[in-house]
Tab-separated table of C-alpha atoms in Angstrom:
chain	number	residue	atom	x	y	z
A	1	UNK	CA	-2.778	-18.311	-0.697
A	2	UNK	CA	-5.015	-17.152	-3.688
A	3	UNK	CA	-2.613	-14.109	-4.556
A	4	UNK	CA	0.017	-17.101	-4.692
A	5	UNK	CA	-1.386	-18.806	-6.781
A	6	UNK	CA	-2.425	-15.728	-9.060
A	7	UNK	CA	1.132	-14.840	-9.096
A	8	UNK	CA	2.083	-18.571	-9.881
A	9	UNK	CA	-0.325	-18.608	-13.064
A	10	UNK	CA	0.885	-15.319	-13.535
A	11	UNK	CA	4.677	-16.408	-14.060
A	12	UNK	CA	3.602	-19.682	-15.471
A	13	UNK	CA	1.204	-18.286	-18.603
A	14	UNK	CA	4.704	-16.534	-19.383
A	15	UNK	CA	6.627	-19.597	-19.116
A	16	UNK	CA	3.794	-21.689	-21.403
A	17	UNK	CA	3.991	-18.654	-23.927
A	18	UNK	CA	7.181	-18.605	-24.494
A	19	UNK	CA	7.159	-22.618	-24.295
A	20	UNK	CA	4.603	-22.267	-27.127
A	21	UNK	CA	7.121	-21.002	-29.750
A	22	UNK	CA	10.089	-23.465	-28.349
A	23	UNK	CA	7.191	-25.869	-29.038
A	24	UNK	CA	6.594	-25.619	-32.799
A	25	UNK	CA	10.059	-25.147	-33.426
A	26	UNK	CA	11.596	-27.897	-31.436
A	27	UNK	CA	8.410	-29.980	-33.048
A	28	UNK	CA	9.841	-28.992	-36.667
A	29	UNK	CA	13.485	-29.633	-35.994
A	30	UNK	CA	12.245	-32.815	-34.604
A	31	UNK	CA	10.390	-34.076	-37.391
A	32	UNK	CA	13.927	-32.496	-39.585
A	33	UNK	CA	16.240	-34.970	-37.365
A	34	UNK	CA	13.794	-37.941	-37.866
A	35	UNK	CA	13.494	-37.547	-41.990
A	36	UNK	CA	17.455	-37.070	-41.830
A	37	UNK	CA	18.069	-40.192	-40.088
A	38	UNK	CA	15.665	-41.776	-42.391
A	39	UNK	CA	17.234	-40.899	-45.311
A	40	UNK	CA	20.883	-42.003	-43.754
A	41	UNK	CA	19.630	-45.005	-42.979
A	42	UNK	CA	17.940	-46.104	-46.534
A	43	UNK	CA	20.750	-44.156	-48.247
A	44	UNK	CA	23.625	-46.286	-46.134
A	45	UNK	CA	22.007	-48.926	-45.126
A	46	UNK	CA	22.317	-50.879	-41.436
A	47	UNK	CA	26.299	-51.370	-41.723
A	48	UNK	CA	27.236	-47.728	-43.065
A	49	UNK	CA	24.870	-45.965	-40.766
A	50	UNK	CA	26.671	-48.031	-37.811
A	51	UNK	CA	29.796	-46.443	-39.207
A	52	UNK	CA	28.317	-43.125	-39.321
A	53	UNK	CA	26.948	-43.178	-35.648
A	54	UNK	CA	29.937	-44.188	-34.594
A	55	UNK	CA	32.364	-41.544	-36.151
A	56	UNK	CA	28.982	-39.307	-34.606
A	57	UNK	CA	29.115	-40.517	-31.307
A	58	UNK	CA	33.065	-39.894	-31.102
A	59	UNK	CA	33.123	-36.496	-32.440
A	60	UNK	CA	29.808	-35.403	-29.627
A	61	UNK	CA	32.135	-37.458	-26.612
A	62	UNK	CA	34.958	-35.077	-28.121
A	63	UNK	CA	32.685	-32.250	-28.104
A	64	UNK	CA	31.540	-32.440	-24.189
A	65	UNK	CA	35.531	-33.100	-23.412
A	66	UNK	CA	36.258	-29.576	-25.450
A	67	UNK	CA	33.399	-27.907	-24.449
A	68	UNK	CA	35.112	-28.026	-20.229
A	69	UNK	CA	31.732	-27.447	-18.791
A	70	UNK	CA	31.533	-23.802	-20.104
A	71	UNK	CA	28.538	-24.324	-21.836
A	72	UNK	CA	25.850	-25.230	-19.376
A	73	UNK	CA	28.286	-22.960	-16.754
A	74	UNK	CA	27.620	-19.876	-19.299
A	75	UNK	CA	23.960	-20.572	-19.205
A	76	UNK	CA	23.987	-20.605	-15.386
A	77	UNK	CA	25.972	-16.927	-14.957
A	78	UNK	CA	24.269	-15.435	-18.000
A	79	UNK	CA	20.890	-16.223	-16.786
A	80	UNK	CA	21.427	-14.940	-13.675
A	81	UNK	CA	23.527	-11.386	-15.274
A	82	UNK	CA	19.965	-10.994	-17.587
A	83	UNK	CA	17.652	-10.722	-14.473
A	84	UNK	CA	19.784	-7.240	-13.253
A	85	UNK	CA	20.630	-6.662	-16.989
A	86	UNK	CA	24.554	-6.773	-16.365
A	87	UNK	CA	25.364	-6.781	-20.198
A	88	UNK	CA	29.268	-5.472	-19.787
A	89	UNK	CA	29.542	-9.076	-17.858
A	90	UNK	CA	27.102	-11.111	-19.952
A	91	UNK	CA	28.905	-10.086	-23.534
A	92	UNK	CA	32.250	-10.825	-21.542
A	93	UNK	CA	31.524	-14.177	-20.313
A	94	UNK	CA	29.632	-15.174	-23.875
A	95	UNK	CA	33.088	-13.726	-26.092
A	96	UNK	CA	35.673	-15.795	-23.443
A	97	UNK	CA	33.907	-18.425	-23.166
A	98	UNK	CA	33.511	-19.248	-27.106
A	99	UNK	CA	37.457	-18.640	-27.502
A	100	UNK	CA	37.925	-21.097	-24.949
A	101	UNK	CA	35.922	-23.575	-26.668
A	102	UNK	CA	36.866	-22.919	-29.863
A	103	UNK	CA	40.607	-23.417	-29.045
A	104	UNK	CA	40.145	-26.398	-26.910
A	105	UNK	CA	37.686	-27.740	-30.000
A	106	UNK	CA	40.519	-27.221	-32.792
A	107	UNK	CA	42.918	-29.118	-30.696
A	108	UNK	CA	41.236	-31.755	-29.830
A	109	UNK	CA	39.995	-32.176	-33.873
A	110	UNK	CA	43.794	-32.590	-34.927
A	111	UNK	CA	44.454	-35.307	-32.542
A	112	UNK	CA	41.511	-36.789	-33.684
A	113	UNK	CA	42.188	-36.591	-37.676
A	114	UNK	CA	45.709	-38.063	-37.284
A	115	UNK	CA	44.813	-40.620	-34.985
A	116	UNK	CA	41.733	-41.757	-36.799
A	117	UNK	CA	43.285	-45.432	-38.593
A	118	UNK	CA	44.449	-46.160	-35.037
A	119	UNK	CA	41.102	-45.646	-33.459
A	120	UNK	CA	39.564	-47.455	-36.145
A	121	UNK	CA	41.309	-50.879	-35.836
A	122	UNK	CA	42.308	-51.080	-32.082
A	123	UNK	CA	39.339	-49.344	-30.822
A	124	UNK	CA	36.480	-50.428	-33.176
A	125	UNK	CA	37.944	-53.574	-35.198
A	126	UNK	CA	36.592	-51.525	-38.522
A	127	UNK	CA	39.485	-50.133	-40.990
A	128	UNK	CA	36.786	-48.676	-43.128
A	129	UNK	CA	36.071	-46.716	-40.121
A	130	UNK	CA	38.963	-44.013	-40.317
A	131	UNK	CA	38.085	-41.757	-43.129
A	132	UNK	CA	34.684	-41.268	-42.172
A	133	UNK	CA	35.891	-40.316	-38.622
A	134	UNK	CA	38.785	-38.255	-39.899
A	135	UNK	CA	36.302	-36.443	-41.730
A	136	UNK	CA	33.933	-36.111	-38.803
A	137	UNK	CA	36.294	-35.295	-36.263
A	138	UNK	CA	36.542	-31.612	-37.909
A	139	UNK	CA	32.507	-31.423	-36.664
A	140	UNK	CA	34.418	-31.693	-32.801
A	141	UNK	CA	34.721	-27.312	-33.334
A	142	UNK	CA	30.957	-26.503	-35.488
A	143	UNK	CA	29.192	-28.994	-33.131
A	144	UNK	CA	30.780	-27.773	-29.259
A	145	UNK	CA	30.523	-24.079	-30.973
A	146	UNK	CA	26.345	-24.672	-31.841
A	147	UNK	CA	25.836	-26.109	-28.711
A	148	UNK	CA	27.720	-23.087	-26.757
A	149	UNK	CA	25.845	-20.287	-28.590
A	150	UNK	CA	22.248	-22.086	-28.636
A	151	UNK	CA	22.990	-21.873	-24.582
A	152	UNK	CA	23.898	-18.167	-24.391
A	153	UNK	CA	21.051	-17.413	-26.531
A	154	UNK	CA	18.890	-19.751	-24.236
A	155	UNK	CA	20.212	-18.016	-21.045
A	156	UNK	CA	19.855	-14.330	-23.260
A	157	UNK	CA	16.059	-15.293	-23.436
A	158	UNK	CA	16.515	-15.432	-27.412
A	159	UNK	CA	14.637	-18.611	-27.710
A	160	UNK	CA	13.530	-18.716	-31.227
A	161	UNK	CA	16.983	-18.407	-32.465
A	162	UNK	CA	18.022	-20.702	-29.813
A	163	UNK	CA	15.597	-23.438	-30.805
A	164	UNK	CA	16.310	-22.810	-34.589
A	165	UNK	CA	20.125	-23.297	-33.668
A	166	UNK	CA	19.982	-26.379	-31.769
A	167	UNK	CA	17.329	-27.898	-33.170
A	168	UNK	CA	15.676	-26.682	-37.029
A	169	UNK	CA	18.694	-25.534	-39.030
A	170	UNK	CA	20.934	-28.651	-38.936
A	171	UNK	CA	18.750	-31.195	-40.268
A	172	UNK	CA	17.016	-28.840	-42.325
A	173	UNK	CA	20.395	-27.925	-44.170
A	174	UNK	CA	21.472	-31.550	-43.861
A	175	UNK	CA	18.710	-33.031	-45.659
A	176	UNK	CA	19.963	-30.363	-48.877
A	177	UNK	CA	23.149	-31.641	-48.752
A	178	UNK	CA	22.888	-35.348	-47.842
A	179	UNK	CA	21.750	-36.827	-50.802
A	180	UNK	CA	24.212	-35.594	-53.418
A	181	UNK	CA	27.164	-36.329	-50.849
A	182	UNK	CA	26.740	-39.955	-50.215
A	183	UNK	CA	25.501	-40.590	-53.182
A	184	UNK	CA	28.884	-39.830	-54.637
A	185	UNK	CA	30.798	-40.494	-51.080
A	186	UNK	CA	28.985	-43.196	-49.198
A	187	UNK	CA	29.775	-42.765	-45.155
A	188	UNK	CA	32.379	-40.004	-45.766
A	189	UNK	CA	29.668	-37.879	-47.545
A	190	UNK	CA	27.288	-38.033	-44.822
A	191	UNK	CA	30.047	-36.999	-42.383
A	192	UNK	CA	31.119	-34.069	-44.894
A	193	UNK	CA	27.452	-33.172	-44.668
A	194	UNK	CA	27.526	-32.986	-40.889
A	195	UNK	CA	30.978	-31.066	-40.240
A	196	UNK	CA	29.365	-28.262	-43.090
A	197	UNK	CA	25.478	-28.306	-42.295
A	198	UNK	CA	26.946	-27.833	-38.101
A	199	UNK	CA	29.201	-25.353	-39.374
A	200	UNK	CA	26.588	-23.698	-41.147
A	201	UNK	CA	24.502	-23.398	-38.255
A	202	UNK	CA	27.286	-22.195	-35.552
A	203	UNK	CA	27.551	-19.595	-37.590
A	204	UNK	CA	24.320	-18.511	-38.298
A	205	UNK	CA	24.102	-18.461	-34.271
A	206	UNK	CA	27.414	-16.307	-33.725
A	207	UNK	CA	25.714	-13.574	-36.236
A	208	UNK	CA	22.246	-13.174	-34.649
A	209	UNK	CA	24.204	-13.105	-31.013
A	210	UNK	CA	25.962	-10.140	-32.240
A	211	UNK	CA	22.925	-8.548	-33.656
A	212	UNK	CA	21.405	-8.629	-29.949
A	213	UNK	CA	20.299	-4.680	-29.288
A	214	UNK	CA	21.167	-5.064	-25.995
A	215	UNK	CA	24.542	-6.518	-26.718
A	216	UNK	CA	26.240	-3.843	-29.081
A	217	UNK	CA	28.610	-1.448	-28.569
A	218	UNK	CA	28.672	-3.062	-24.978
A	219	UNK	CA	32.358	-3.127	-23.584
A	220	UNK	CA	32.843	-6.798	-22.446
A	221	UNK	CA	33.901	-7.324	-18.705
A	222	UNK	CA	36.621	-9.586	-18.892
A	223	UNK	CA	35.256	-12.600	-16.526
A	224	UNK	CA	37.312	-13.965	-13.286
A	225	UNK	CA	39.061	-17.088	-15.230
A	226	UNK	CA	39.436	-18.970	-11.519
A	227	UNK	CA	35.500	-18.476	-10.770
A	228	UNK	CA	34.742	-19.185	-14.516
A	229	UNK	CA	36.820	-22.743	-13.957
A	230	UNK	CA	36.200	-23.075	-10.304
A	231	UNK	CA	32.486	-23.014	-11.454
A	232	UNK	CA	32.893	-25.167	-15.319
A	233	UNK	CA	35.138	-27.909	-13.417
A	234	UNK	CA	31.896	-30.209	-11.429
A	235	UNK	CA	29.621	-28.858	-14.760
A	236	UNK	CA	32.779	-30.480	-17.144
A	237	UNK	CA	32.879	-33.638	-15.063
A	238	UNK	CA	28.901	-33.862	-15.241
A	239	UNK	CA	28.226	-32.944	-18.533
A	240	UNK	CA	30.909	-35.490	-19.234
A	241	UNK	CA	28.868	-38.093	-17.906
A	242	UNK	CA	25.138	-37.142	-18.842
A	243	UNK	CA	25.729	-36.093	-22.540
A	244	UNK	CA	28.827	-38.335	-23.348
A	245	UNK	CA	28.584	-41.478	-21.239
A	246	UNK	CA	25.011	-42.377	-20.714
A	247	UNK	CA	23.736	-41.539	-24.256
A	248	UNK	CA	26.782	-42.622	-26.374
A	249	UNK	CA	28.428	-45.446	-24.009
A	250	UNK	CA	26.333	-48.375	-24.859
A	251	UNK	CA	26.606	-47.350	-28.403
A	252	UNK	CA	30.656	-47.368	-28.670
A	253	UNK	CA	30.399	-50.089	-26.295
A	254	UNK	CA	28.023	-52.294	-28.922
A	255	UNK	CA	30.730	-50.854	-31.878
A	256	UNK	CA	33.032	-52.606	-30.002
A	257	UNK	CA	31.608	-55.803	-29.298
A	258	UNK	CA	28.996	-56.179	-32.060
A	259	UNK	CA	28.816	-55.446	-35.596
A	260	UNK	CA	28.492	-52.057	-37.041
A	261	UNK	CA	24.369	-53.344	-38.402
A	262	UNK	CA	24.094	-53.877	-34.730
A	263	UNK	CA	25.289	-50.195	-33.636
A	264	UNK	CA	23.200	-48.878	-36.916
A	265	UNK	CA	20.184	-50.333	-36.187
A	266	UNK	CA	20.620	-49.198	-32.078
A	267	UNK	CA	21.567	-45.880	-33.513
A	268	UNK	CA	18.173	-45.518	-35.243
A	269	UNK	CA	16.451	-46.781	-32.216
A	270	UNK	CA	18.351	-44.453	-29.998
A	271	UNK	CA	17.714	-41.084	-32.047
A	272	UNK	CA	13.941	-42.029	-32.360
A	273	UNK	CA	13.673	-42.201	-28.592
A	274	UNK	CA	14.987	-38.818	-28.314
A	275	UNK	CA	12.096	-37.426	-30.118
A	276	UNK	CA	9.954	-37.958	-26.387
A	277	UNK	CA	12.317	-34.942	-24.921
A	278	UNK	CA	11.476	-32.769	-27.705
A	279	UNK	CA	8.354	-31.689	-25.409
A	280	UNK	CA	11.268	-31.385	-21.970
A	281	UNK	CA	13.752	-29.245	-24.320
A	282	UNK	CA	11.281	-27.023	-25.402
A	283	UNK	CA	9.968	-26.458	-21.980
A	284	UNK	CA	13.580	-25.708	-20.464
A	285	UNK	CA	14.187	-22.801	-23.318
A	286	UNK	CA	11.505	-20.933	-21.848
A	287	UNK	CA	11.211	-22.251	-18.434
A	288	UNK	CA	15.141	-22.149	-17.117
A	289	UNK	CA	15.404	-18.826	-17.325
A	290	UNK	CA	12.341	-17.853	-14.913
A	291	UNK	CA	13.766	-20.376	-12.408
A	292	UNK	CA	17.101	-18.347	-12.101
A	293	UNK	CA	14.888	-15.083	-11.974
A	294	UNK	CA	13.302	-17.224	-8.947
A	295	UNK	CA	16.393	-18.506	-7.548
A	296	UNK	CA	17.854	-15.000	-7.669
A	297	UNK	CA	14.987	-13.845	-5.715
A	298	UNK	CA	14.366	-16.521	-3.595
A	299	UNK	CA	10.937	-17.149	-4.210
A	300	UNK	CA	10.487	-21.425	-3.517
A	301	UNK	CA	7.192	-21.157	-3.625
A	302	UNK	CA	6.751	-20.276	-7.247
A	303	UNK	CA	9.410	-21.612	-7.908
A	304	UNK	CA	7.626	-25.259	-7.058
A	305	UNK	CA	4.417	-24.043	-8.645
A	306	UNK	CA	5.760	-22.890	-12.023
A	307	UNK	CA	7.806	-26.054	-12.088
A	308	UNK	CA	5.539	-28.606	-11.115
A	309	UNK	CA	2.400	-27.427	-13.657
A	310	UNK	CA	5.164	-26.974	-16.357
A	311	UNK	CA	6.361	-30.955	-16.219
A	312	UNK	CA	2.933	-32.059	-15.645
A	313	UNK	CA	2.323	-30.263	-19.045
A	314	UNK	CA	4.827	-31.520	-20.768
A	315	UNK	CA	4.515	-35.494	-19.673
A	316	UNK	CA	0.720	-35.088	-20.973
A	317	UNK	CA	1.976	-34.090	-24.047
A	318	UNK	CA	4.972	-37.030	-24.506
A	319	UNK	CA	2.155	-39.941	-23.268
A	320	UNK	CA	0.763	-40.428	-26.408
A	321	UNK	CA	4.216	-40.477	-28.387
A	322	UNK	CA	6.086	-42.832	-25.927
A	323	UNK	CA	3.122	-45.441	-25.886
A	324	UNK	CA	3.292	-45.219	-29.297
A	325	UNK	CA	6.818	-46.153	-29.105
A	326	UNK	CA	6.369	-48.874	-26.728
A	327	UNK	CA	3.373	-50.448	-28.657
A	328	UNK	CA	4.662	-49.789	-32.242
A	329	UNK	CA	8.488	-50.281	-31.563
A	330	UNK	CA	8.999	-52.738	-34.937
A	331	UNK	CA	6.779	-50.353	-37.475
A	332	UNK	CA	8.596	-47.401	-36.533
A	333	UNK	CA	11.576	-48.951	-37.447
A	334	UNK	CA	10.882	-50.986	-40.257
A	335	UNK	CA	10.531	-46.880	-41.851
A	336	UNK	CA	14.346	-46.590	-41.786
A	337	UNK	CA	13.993	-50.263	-43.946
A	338	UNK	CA	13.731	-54.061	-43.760
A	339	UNK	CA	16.576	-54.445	-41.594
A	340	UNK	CA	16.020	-52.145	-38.966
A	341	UNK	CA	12.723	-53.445	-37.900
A	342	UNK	CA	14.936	-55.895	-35.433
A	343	UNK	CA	15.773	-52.592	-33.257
A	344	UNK	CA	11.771	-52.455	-32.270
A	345	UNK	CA	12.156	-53.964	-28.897
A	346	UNK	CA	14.982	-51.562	-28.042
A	347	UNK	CA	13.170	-48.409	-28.961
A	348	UNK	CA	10.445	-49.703	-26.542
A	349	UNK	CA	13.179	-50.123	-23.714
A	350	UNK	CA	14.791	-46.558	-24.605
A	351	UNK	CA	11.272	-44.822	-24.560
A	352	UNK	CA	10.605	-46.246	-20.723
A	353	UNK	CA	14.210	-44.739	-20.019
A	354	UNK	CA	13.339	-41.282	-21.497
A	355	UNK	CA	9.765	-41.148	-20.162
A	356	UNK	CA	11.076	-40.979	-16.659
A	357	UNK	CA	13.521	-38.823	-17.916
A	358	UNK	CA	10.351	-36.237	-18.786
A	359	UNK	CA	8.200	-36.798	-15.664
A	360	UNK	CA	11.270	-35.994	-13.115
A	361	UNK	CA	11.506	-32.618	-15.064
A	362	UNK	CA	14.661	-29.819	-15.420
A	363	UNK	CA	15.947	-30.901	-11.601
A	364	UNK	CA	19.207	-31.422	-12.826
A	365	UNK	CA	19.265	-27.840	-14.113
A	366	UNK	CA	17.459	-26.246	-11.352
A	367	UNK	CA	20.109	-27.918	-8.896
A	368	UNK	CA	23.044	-26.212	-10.941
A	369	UNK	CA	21.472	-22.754	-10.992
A	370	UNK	CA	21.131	-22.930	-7.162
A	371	UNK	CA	24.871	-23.630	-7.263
A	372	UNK	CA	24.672	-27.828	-6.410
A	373	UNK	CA	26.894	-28.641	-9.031
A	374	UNK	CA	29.044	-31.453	-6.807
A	375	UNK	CA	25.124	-33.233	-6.626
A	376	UNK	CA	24.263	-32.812	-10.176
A	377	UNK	CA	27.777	-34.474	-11.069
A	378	UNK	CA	27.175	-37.155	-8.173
A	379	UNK	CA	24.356	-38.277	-9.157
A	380	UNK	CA	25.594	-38.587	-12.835
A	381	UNK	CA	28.478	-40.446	-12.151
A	382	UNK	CA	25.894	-43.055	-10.586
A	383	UNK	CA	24.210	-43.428	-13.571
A	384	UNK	CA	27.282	-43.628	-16.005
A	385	UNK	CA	28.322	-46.503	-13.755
A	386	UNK	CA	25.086	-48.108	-14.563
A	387	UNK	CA	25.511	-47.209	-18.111
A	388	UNK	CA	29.006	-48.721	-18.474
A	389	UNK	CA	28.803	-51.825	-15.791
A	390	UNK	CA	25.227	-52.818	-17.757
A	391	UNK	CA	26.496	-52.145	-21.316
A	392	UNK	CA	29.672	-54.787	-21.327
A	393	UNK	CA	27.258	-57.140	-18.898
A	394	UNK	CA	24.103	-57.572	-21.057
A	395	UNK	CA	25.242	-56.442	-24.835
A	396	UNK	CA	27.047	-59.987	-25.095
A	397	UNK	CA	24.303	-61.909	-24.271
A	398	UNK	CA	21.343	-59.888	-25.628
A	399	UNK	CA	23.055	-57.334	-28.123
A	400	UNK	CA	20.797	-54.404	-28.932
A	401	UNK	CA	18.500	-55.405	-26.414
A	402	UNK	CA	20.971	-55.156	-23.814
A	403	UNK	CA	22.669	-51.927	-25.148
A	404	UNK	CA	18.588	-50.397	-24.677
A	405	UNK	CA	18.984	-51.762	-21.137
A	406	UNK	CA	21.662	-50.428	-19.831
A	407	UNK	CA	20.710	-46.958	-21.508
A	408	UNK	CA	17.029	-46.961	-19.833
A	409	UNK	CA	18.103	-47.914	-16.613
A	410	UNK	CA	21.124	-45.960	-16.198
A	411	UNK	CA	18.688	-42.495	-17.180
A	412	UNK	CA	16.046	-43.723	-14.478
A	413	UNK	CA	18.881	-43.881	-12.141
A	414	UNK	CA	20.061	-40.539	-12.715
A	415	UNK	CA	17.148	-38.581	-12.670
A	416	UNK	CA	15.456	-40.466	-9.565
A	417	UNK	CA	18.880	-39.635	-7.529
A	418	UNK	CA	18.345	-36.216	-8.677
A	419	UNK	CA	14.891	-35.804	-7.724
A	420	UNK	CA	15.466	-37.033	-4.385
A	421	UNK	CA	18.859	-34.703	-4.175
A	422	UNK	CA	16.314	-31.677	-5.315
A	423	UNK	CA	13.971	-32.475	-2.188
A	424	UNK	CA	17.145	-32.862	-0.066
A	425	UNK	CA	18.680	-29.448	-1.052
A	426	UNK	CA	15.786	-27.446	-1.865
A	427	UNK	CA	12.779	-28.976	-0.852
A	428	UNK	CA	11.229	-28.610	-4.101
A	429	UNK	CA	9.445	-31.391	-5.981
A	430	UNK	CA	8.606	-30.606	-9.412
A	431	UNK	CA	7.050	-34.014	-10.292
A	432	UNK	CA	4.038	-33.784	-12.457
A	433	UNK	CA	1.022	-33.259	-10.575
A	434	UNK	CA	-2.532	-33.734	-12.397
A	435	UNK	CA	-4.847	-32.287	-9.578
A	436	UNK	CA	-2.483	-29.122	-8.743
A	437	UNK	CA	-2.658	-28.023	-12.479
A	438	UNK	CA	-6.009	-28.887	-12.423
A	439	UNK	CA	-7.178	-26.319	-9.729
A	440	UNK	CA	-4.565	-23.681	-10.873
């Protein structure tokens, strides 16, 4: 039992080290993404950022659609191809797998771009609305391309170049450009700034992937297309779900039966709230990989160990932010201006919602790894009915209120399902657990 546990600390020290880095970046990119929404929302004000967020949240539903699953389905294979060092299959899989997206992206853009007035007065009720989302539909390719290469870097154990693609380098080129753009373009500029400052940033990822040691003058295996989509198609359909309808569905849902103050003001609230997984992101760079060298090796036991100090780490970390959340909702806000101080009591709903997010840990990713797709997408689909059956029940009765409601709950729902799905699979619980990590 004591050479367990050695070996446990052992593999966890290398986790928290590398967690370290992801740390300070992912702490810098956040504090990026929060002056950037700042300045949107005092340059735009509540009715233009609503118009912004929602041209945003369309382009990142279009994104997940174009993306087919491929990008959390990469990091699974080429996590697993790093621990044997297969780099013929792991430069294969990463070069396929970005043509796919990038074709499926481009497509998907156009329809977008032409269809924008349409979407804007049947969908939304806002005319004003289709320029800005014409414009920000081109972002559908530089956003699902960032978020594909920040996951084969993640899964290539690049993690500083990972966390400064997903996380640093947008808002930090963003907050050049976003001034001088709206300032002579209103809404449309701070989309321009978003399809160039993504673009920007995709491609600053594609270069340093191709700069990998390991990775040059490598002959690419040319993957098995019907285990590639026999393996994206349950990720697509999830993925779908947890990063298109339970973030963004109250949102659009609120565009569509509130005002666009309403959605900016929820917007703000929403994007604050996210600053709580900062501390989970930064722990899955670093910690995701060592779970697949587990998995691959079937080793449970440190599996559990590693996984259980690592989210009791990371909730002690997030306490102090989410009850400042909670107790401070209305201050916080009041920073983006006077009129966004109303969105207080929903950035104290969202933070419950993403606080049990952080305690129930990376299950959802340790279930897909193991190959438990089908449960991972179950389990989703639960809470996206939550998310959708709450939103157009409670937003027209309590508004932004409501549209925090149905968010929170529909995340609790999730992750619980998943934690008891990880038990009933696996048994592994990686809930935090103060007197384990205190004794380790």
């Amino acid at each position: 039992m004591i050479k367990a546990k050695s070996v446990g600390m052992r593999h966890f020290r290398e986790v928290a080290i590398g967690a370290a880095s992801a740390f300070l970046l992912r702490g810098a990119g956040a504090g990026l993404a929060f002056l950037l929404n700042v300045v949107i929302a005092r340059l735009l004000g509540a009715h233009g950022a609503g118009l912004y967020f929602m041209s945003l949240s369309t382009v990142i539903i279009l994104s997940v659609v174009a993306r087919m699953g491929v990008d959390v389905s990469s990091l699974r294979h080429i996590s697993r191809a790093m621990v044997n060092q297969r780099w013929s299959e792991i430069v294969g899989y990463q070069r396929w797998s970005m043509w796919l997206v990038a074709t499926s992206s481009s497509v998907l853009a156009i329809a977008v771009a032409v269809a924008a007035p349409l979407i804007a007065v049947h969908v939304f009720g806002e005319p004003e609305l289709a320029v800005p989302l014409a414009i920000m539909s081109l972002a559908t390719v530089s956003f699902s391309l960032l978020t594909l290469i920040s996951e084969n870097l993640k899964a290539a154990k690049r993690l500083k170049p990972a966390m400064l693609v997903s996380s640093v380098l947008y808002p930090f080129a963003a907050l050049i450009l976003i001034w001088p753009m709206t300032r002579q373009f209103g809404v449309s500029g701070a989309n321009i700034t978003y399809v160039v400052s993504t673009a920007l940033v995709a491609a600053f990822g594609i270069v340093t992937w191709n700069r990998t040691p390991e990775f040059s003058g490598v002959t690419p295996l040319r993957p098995d297309f019907r285990q590639l989509f026999k393996t994206a198609m349950p990720i697509w359909a999830l993925t779908f779900v947890q990063q298109a309808i339970i973030p963004w569905a109250p949102l659009q849902i609120l565009g569509m039966l509130g005002t666009p103050s309403d959605v900016g003001v929820f917007g703000a609230a929403t994007r604050v709230s996210m600053l709580i997984l900062f501390f989970l992101v930064a722990m899955d760079s670093a910690i995701i990989p060592k779970f697949a060298e587990f998995i691959e090796r079937d080793d449970m036991e440190s599996l559990q160990r590693v996984g259980q100090n690592a989210t009791t780490m990371t909730a002690f970390l997030a306490v102090p932010v989410m009850l400042t959340f909670i107790l401070g909702g209305g201050a916080i806000m009041s920073v983006f201006g006077p009129e966004f101080a109303r969105g207080g009591t929903a950035l104290a709903i969202l933070a419950v919602g993403q606080a049990v997010n952080l305690v129930t840990g990376s299950v959802g990713y340790l279930l897909i790894i193991k190959g438990h797709e089908g449960v991972v997408r179950n389990c989703a689909i639960i809470g996206g009915c939550v998310t959708v059956g709450l939103s157009f029940a409670l937003i027209p009765s309590l508004g932004i209120a409501g549209a925090a409601t149905a968010s929170a709950l529909s995340i609790a729902v999730s992750n619980i399902c998943l934690t008891i799905q990880l038990w009933r699979k696996m048994r592994i619980v990686i809930l935090p657990n103060l007197r384990s990590f205190k004794h380790r």
